[in-house]
PDB file of C-alpha atoms in Angstrom:
ATOM      1  CA  UNK A   1      86.140 102.162  88.091  1.00 93.00           C
ATOM      2  CA  UNK A   2      86.693 103.589  91.535  1.00 95.00           C
ATOM      3  CA  UNK A   3      89.502 106.036  92.198  1.00 96.00           C
ATOM      4  CA  UNK A   4      90.915 105.789  95.698  1.00 95.00           C
ATOM      5  CA  UNK A   5      93.933 106.956  97.661  1.00 96.00           C
ATOM      6  CA  UNK A   6      94.514 103.532  99.189  1.00 94.00           C
ATOM      7  CA  UNK A   7      93.808 100.291  97.328  1.00 94.00           C
ATOM      8  CA  UNK A   8      94.651  97.860 100.105  1.00 93.00           C
ATOM      9  CA  UNK A   9      91.077  97.563 101.372  1.00 94.00           C
ATOM     10  CA  UNK A  10      89.661  97.296  97.858  1.00 94.00           C
ATOM     11  CA  UNK A  11      92.029  94.479  96.991  1.00 94.00           C
ATOM     12  CA  UNK A  12      90.691  92.385  99.858  1.00 95.00           C
ATOM     13  CA  UNK A  13      87.085  92.526  98.692  1.00 94.00           C
ATOM     14  CA  UNK A  14      87.485  89.563  96.325  1.00 96.00           C
ATOM     15  CA  UNK A  15      90.010  86.742  96.206  1.00 96.00           C
ATOM     16  CA  UNK A  16      90.805  87.209  92.487  1.00 96.00           C
ATOM     17  CA  UNK A  17      91.763  90.864  92.785  1.00 96.00           C
ATOM     18  CA  UNK A  18      95.240  91.689  91.508  1.00 96.00           C
ATOM     19  CA  UNK A  19      97.363  94.746  92.174  1.00 96.00           C
ATOM     20  CA  UNK A  20      99.160  95.874  88.998  1.00 97.00           C
ATOM     21  CA  UNK A  21     101.247  98.874  87.970  1.00 97.00           C
ATOM     22  CA  UNK A  22     100.672 100.294  84.515  1.00 96.00           C
ATOM     23  CA  UNK A  23     102.153 103.525  83.190  1.00 96.00           C
ATOM     24  CA  UNK A  24     103.076 104.709  86.670  1.00 95.00           C
ATOM     25  CA  UNK A  25      99.596 104.171  88.097  1.00 96.00           C
ATOM     26  CA  UNK A  26      98.463 101.446  90.468  1.00 97.00           C
ATOM     27  CA  UNK A  27      95.346  99.473  89.554  1.00 97.00           C
ATOM     28  CA  UNK A  28      93.227  96.736  91.066  1.00 97.00           C
ATOM     29  CA  UNK A  29      91.918  94.425  88.346  1.00 97.00           C
ATOM     30  CA  UNK A  30      89.825  91.278  88.461  1.00 96.00           C
ATOM     31  CA  UNK A  31      89.414  88.863  85.571  1.00 96.00           C
ATOM     32  CA  UNK A  32      86.401  86.987  86.944  1.00 97.00           C
ATOM     33  CA  UNK A  33      84.343  89.768  88.591  1.00 95.00           C
ATOM     34  CA  UNK A  34      85.083  92.787  86.432  1.00 94.00           C
ATOM     35  CA  UNK A  35      83.218  95.231  88.642  1.00 95.00           C
ATOM     36  CA  UNK A  36      86.096  95.217  91.150  1.00 95.00           C
ATOM     37  CA  UNK A  37      88.228  97.745  89.293  1.00 96.00           C
ATOM     38  CA  UNK A  38      90.020 100.597  90.952  1.00 97.00           C
ATOM     39  CA  UNK A  39      92.820 103.073  90.318  1.00 97.00           C
ATOM     40  CA  UNK A  40      94.981 104.907  92.790  1.00 95.00           C
ATOM     41  CA  UNK A  41      94.788 108.631  92.222  1.00 87.00           C
TER      42      UNK A  41
END
């Protein structure tokens, strides 16, 4: 999982990427290509 300040560019790397908020943190998750995971931090 990558930790980035801005997730907008990481979200555009794959068409299945989703931006979700969990427990006050922002994540990029992907159900099909699981390597595209990131957290804003």
